[in-house]
mmCIF file of C-alpha atoms in Angstrom:
data_model
loop_
_atom_site.group_PDB
_atom_site.id
_atom_site.type_symbol
_atom_site.label_atom_id
_atom_site.label_comp_id
_atom_site.label_asym_id
_atom_site.label_seq_id
_atom_site.Cartn_x
_atom_site.Cartn_y
_atom_site.Cartn_z
ATOM 1 C CA MET A 763 54.279 210.470 -29.235
ATOM 2 C CA ILE A 764 52.768 207.000 -28.934
ATOM 3 C CA SER A 765 54.055 203.989 -30.836
ATOM 4 C CA VAL A 766 52.174 201.959 -33.414
ATOM 5 C CA GLY A 767 52.622 198.944 -31.137
ATOM 6 C CA ALA A 768 50.913 200.720 -28.241
ATOM 7 C CA VAL A 769 47.992 201.790 -30.446
ATOM 8 C CA ALA A 770 47.639 198.272 -31.842
ATOM 9 C CA GLY A 771 47.852 196.730 -28.376
ATOM 10 C CA VAL A 772 45.135 198.960 -26.928
ATOM 11 C CA ALA A 773 42.963 198.475 -30.024
ATOM 12 C CA LEU A 774 43.202 194.673 -29.812
ATOM 13 C CA VAL A 775 42.437 194.606 -26.089
ATOM 14 C CA ALA A 776 39.546 197.036 -26.580
ATOM 15 C CA LEU A 777 38.180 194.875 -29.402
ATOM 16 C CA GLY A 778 38.381 191.736 -27.278
ATOM 17 C CA MET A 779 36.620 193.400 -24.350
ATOM 18 C CA VAL A 780 33.839 195.034 -26.383
ATOM 19 C CA LEU A 781 33.077 191.730 -28.123
ATOM 20 C CA THR A 782 32.781 189.952 -24.764
ATOM 21 C CA PRO A 783 29.190 190.414 -23.535
ATOM 22 C CA GLY A 784 28.981 192.468 -20.365
ATOM 23 C CA PRO A 785 26.735 195.132 -18.793
ATOM 24 C CA ASN A 786 27.150 197.627 -21.640
ATOM 25 C CA MET A 787 26.309 195.146 -24.382
ATOM 26 C CA MET A 788 23.397 193.716 -22.431
ATOM 27 C CA TYR A 789 21.855 197.134 -21.888
ATOM 28 C CA LEU A 790 22.443 198.353 -25.445
ATOM 29 C CA VAL A 791 21.067 195.177 -27.008
ATOM 30 C CA SER A 792 18.002 195.071 -24.739
ATOM 31 C CA ARG A 793 17.131 198.692 -25.537
ATOM 32 C CA SER A 794 17.767 198.293 -29.251
ATOM 33 C CA ILE A 795 15.529 195.221 -29.459
ATOM 34 C CA THR A 796 12.653 196.619 -27.379
ATOM 35 C CA GLN A 797 12.745 200.325 -28.292
ATOM 36 C CA GLY A 798 14.587 200.540 -31.612
ATOM 37 C CA ARG A 799 17.972 201.582 -32.958
ATOM 38 C CA ARG A 800 17.535 205.232 -32.024
ATOM 39 C CA ALA A 801 17.097 204.269 -28.371
ATOM 40 C CA GLY A 802 20.159 202.044 -28.583
ATOM 41 C CA LEU A 803 22.274 204.830 -30.074
ATOM 42 C CA THR A 804 21.047 207.306 -27.431
ATOM 43 C CA SER A 805 22.064 204.825 -24.743
ATOM 44 C CA LEU A 806 25.418 204.418 -26.480
ATOM 45 C CA GLY A 807 25.979 208.160 -26.120
ATOM 46 C CA GLY A 808 25.762 207.719 -22.348
ATOM 47 C CA VAL A 809 28.209 204.808 -22.527
ATOM 48 C CA ALA A 810 30.669 207.022 -24.431
ATOM 49 C CA VAL A 811 30.504 209.726 -21.760
ATOM 50 C CA GLY A 812 31.122 207.044 -19.126
ATOM 51 C CA PHE A 813 34.317 206.063 -20.931
ATOM 52 C CA LEU A 814 35.407 209.710 -21.011
ATOM 53 C CA VAL A 815 34.848 209.996 -17.247
ATOM 54 C CA TYR A 816 37.010 206.934 -16.574
ATOM 55 C CA LEU A 817 39.651 208.172 -18.997
ATOM 56 C CA ALA A 818 39.839 211.553 -17.271
ATOM 57 C CA LEU A 819 40.097 209.925 -13.845
ATOM 58 C CA ALA A 820 42.786 207.494 -14.976
ATOM 59 C CA ALA A 821 44.845 210.142 -16.781
ATOM 60 C CA THR A 822 44.696 212.604 -13.885
ATOM 61 C CA GLY A 823 45.386 210.404 -10.918
ATOM 62 C CA LEU A 824 43.370 207.205 -10.493
ATOM 63 C CA SER A 825 46.359 205.041 -11.349
ATOM 64 C CA VAL A 826 48.413 207.069 -8.833
ATOM 65 C CA VAL A 827 45.979 206.045 -6.103
ATOM 66 C CA PHE A 828 46.106 202.397 -7.129
ATOM 67 C CA ALA A 829 49.913 202.453 -7.296
ATOM 68 C CA ALA A 830 50.092 204.023 -3.817
ATOM 69 C CA VAL A 831 47.529 201.634 -2.307
ATOM 70 C CA PRO A 832 48.085 198.195 -3.896
ATOM 71 C CA ALA A 833 45.416 196.615 -1.696
ATOM 72 C CA LEU A 834 42.780 198.921 -3.205
ATOM 73 C CA TYR A 835 43.877 197.966 -6.713
ATOM 74 C CA THR A 836 43.725 194.270 -5.808
ATOM 75 C CA THR A 837 40.254 194.730 -4.322
ATOM 76 C CA VAL A 838 38.933 196.422 -7.477
ATOM 77 C CA LYS A 839 40.536 193.769 -9.667
ATOM 78 C CA LEU A 840 39.077 190.873 -7.683
ATOM 79 C CA ALA A 841 35.670 192.564 -7.531
ATOM 80 C CA GLY A 842 35.749 192.893 -11.303
ATOM 81 C CA ALA A 843 36.762 189.246 -11.688
ATOM 82 C CA ALA A 844 33.956 188.161 -9.358
ATOM 83 C CA TYR A 845 31.415 190.182 -11.322
ATOM 84 C CA LEU A 846 32.550 188.687 -14.627
ATOM 85 C CA ALA A 847 32.343 185.214 -13.073
ATOM 86 C CA TYR A 848 28.783 186.029 -11.970
ATOM 87 C CA LEU A 849 27.875 187.070 -15.530
ATOM 88 C CA ALA A 850 29.440 183.842 -16.810
ATOM 89 C CA TRP A 851 27.277 181.786 -14.433
ATOM 90 C CA GLN A 852 24.153 183.722 -15.431
ATOM 91 C CA ALA A 853 24.859 182.809 -19.053
ATOM 92 C CA VAL A 854 25.466 179.065 -18.580
ATOM 93 C CA ARG A 855 23.256 178.217 -15.603
ATOM 94 C CA PRO A 856 20.134 176.117 -16.227
ATOM 95 C CA GLY A 857 17.396 178.482 -17.336
ATOM 96 C CA GLY A 858 19.875 181.248 -18.197
ATOM 97 C CA THR A 859 19.155 183.607 -21.057
ATOM 98 C CA SER A 860 21.177 184.924 -23.967
ATOM 99 C CA VAL A 861 22.055 188.594 -24.265
ATOM 100 C CA PHE A 862 20.097 188.508 -27.547
ATOM 101 C CA ALA A 863 16.985 186.899 -26.061
ATOM 102 C CA PRO A 864 14.047 189.349 -26.356
ATOM 103 C CA VAL A 865 12.789 190.748 -23.031
ATOM 104 C CA GLU A 866 9.911 193.064 -22.253
ATOM 105 C CA LEU A 867 11.050 196.518 -21.104
ATOM 106 C CA PRO A 868 8.937 199.679 -20.758
ATOM 107 C CA PRO A 869 9.943 202.515 -23.130
ATOM 108 C CA ASP A 870 12.181 205.207 -21.636
ATOM 109 C CA SER A 871 12.745 208.859 -22.511
ATOM 110 C CA ASN A 872 15.919 209.952 -24.291
ATOM 111 C CA ARG A 873 17.222 211.504 -21.074
ATOM 112 C CA ARG A 874 16.710 208.292 -19.144
ATOM 113 C CA LEU A 875 18.222 206.209 -21.947
ATOM 114 C CA PHE A 876 21.340 208.394 -21.948
ATOM 115 C CA THR A 877 21.573 208.393 -18.143
ATOM 116 C CA MET A 878 21.151 204.637 -17.900
ATOM 117 C CA GLY A 879 23.840 204.115 -20.550
ATOM 118 C CA LEU A 880 26.148 206.391 -18.558
ATOM 119 C CA MET A 881 25.467 204.693 -15.221
ATOM 120 C CA THR A 882 25.736 201.202 -16.715
ATOM 121 C CA ASN A 883 29.225 202.040 -17.952
ATOM 122 C CA LEU A 884 30.320 203.834 -14.765
ATOM 123 C CA LEU A 885 29.343 200.728 -12.786
ATOM 124 C CA ASN A 886 31.007 198.409 -15.312
ATOM 125 C CA PRO A 887 34.094 196.749 -13.760
ATOM 126 C CA LYS A 888 35.566 196.023 -17.198
ATOM 127 C CA ALA A 889 35.738 199.759 -17.931
ATOM 128 C CA ALA A 890 37.211 200.610 -14.533
ATOM 129 C CA ILE A 891 39.897 197.963 -14.760
ATOM 130 C CA MET A 892 40.798 198.848 -18.361
ATOM 131 C CA TYR A 893 41.503 202.471 -17.555
ATOM 132 C CA ALA A 894 43.007 201.988 -14.111
ATOM 133 C CA SER A 895 45.330 199.092 -14.817
ATOM 134 C CA LEU A 896 45.498 198.206 -18.505
ATOM 135 C CA ILE A 897 45.965 201.366 -20.565
ATOM 136 C CA PRO A 898 48.806 202.608 -18.290
ATOM 137 C CA GLN A 899 50.759 199.479 -19.264
ATOM 138 C CA PHE A 900 51.020 200.867 -22.831
ATOM 139 C CA VAL A 901 52.269 204.286 -21.748
ATOM 140 C CA ASP A 902 55.958 204.841 -22.544
ATOM 141 C CA VAL A 903 57.677 206.966 -19.888
ATOM 142 C CA HIS A 904 60.369 207.879 -22.431
ATOM 143 C CA ALA A 905 57.994 208.986 -25.189
ATOM 144 C CA GLY A 906 56.805 212.326 -23.857
ATOM 145 C CA HIS A 907 53.868 213.715 -21.895
ATOM 146 C CA LEU A 908 52.338 210.824 -19.977
ATOM 147 C CA VAL A 909 48.872 212.316 -19.505
ATOM 148 C CA ALA A 910 48.652 213.130 -23.231
ATOM 149 C CA GLN A 911 49.631 209.543 -24.056
ATOM 150 C CA ALA A 912 46.932 208.245 -21.720
ATOM 151 C CA PHE A 913 44.285 210.406 -23.400
ATOM 152 C CA LEU A 914 45.388 209.374 -26.894
ATOM 153 C CA LEU A 915 45.379 205.671 -26.021
ATOM 154 C CA GLY A 916 42.040 206.073 -24.287
ATOM 155 C CA GLY A 917 40.736 207.722 -27.440
ATOM 156 C CA VAL A 918 41.765 204.630 -29.402
ATOM 157 C CA GLN A 919 39.815 202.424 -26.993
ATOM 158 C CA ILE A 920 36.742 204.655 -27.142
ATOM 159 C CA GLY A 921 36.872 204.735 -30.949
ATOM 160 C CA VAL A 922 37.020 200.928 -31.183
ATOM 161 C CA SER A 923 34.243 200.522 -28.627
ATOM 162 C CA MET A 924 31.938 203.028 -30.332
ATOM 163 C CA LEU A 925 32.413 201.485 -33.780
ATOM 164 C CA VAL A 926 31.722 197.945 -32.583
ATOM 165 C CA ASN A 927 28.815 198.931 -30.322
ATOM 166 C CA THR A 928 27.211 200.976 -33.113
ATOM 167 C CA GLY A 929 27.313 197.856 -35.277
ATOM 168 C CA ILE A 930 25.827 195.786 -32.455
ATOM 169 C CA VAL A 931 23.022 198.306 -31.891
ATOM 170 C CA CYS A 932 22.165 198.406 -35.601
ATOM 171 C CA ALA A 933 22.272 194.622 -36.002
ATOM 172 C CA SER A 934 20.815 193.507 -32.660
ATOM 173 C CA GLY A 935 17.246 193.201 -33.923
ATOM 174 C CA THR A 936 18.334 191.076 -36.881
ATOM 175 C CA ILE A 937 20.574 188.907 -34.694
ATOM 176 C CA ALA A 938 17.830 188.422 -32.101
ATOM 177 C CA ALA A 939 15.342 187.374 -34.789
ATOM 178 C CA PHE A 940 17.883 184.990 -36.349
ATOM 179 C CA LEU A 941 18.729 183.326 -33.024
ATOM 180 C CA GLY A 942 15.093 183.310 -31.926
ATOM 181 C CA ARG A 943 14.270 180.984 -34.817
ATOM 182 C CA ARG A 944 17.205 178.742 -33.927
ATOM 183 C CA PRO A 945 17.069 177.784 -30.218
ATOM 184 C CA THR A 946 20.136 175.535 -30.547
ATOM 185 C CA TRP A 947 22.230 178.457 -31.771
ATOM 186 C CA LEU A 948 20.855 180.590 -28.932
ATOM 187 C CA ARG A 949 22.091 178.001 -26.411
ATOM 188 C CA VAL A 950 25.480 177.810 -28.134
ATOM 189 C CA GLN A 951 25.773 181.600 -27.942
ATOM 190 C CA ARG A 952 25.035 181.437 -24.211
ATOM 191 C CA TYR A 953 27.704 178.818 -23.545
ATOM 192 C CA VAL A 954 30.316 180.558 -25.684
ATOM 193 C CA THR A 955 29.597 183.820 -23.881
ATOM 194 C CA GLY A 956 29.756 182.173 -20.459
ATOM 195 C CA THR A 957 33.019 180.399 -21.268
ATOM 196 C CA LEU A 958 34.687 183.606 -22.496
ATOM 197 C CA LEU A 959 33.540 185.560 -19.461
ATOM 198 C CA GLY A 960 34.767 182.810 -17.150
ATOM 199 C CA LEU A 961 38.197 182.682 -18.800
ATOM 200 C CA ILE A 962 38.571 186.455 -18.560
ATOM 201 C CA ALA A 963 37.539 186.354 -14.900
ATOM 202 C CA VAL A 964 40.220 183.739 -14.137
ATOM 203 C CA LYS A 965 42.834 185.665 -16.112
ATOM 204 C CA LEU A 966 41.960 188.883 -14.331
ATOM 205 C CA ALA A 967 42.020 187.294 -10.871
ATOM 206 C CA THR A 968 45.410 185.653 -11.424
ATOM 207 C CA ASP A 969 47.097 188.528 -13.289
ATOM 208 C CA LYS A 970 50.160 189.800 -11.417
ATOM 209 C CA ALA A 971 50.451 193.125 -13.271
ATOM 210 C CA ARG A 972 50.421 196.347 -11.294
ATOM 211 C CA PRO A 973 49.239 199.795 -12.418
ATOM 212 C CA VAL A 974 51.777 202.246 -13.825
ATOM 213 C CA VAL A 975 51.602 205.863 -12.671
ATOM 214 C CA VAL A 976 50.773 208.122 -15.626
#
């Protein structure tokens, strides 16, 4: 039903986005460092449900709304670009901190960890834009049921995101300790992160693509 090219395209985009530090990574890393891997994985469960919510909305009509009201789509896109630019500035500004810099956070219950992971993802502009405007671009109107294609492609994205984020959660403590002993590397990580976020923000703001109705 869906082509190998479409699967590969979504997988590559999903990989690029999950490796670019944003709200999800920041929350997962902070919880994993301060409360342990189990807390990070519980939070990741909430993130996964957030992806499923966006996928359901996109497959059942969100892209229809954006296609019918282009100004709303443009507003969401620019808001997402502005938020990514803000994250880029937070990373590179004088006194900014790395996503892997240890911070003190009070321990939370499993329910709160899951809920915060869910809300962090639901309020994540990268997730909203991916499902509303990006995945529909890989849907082939000649290849069969459009909603089924959207769910399958969304499943590819979720699978890639969960695999990478699980690795990040499990390795975050080790990475934080490694960078903590090497302040120069910590600064480099900040500037690389900020540069990538800034480039994505510019690309997103200047992209002329429009959502496809699925």
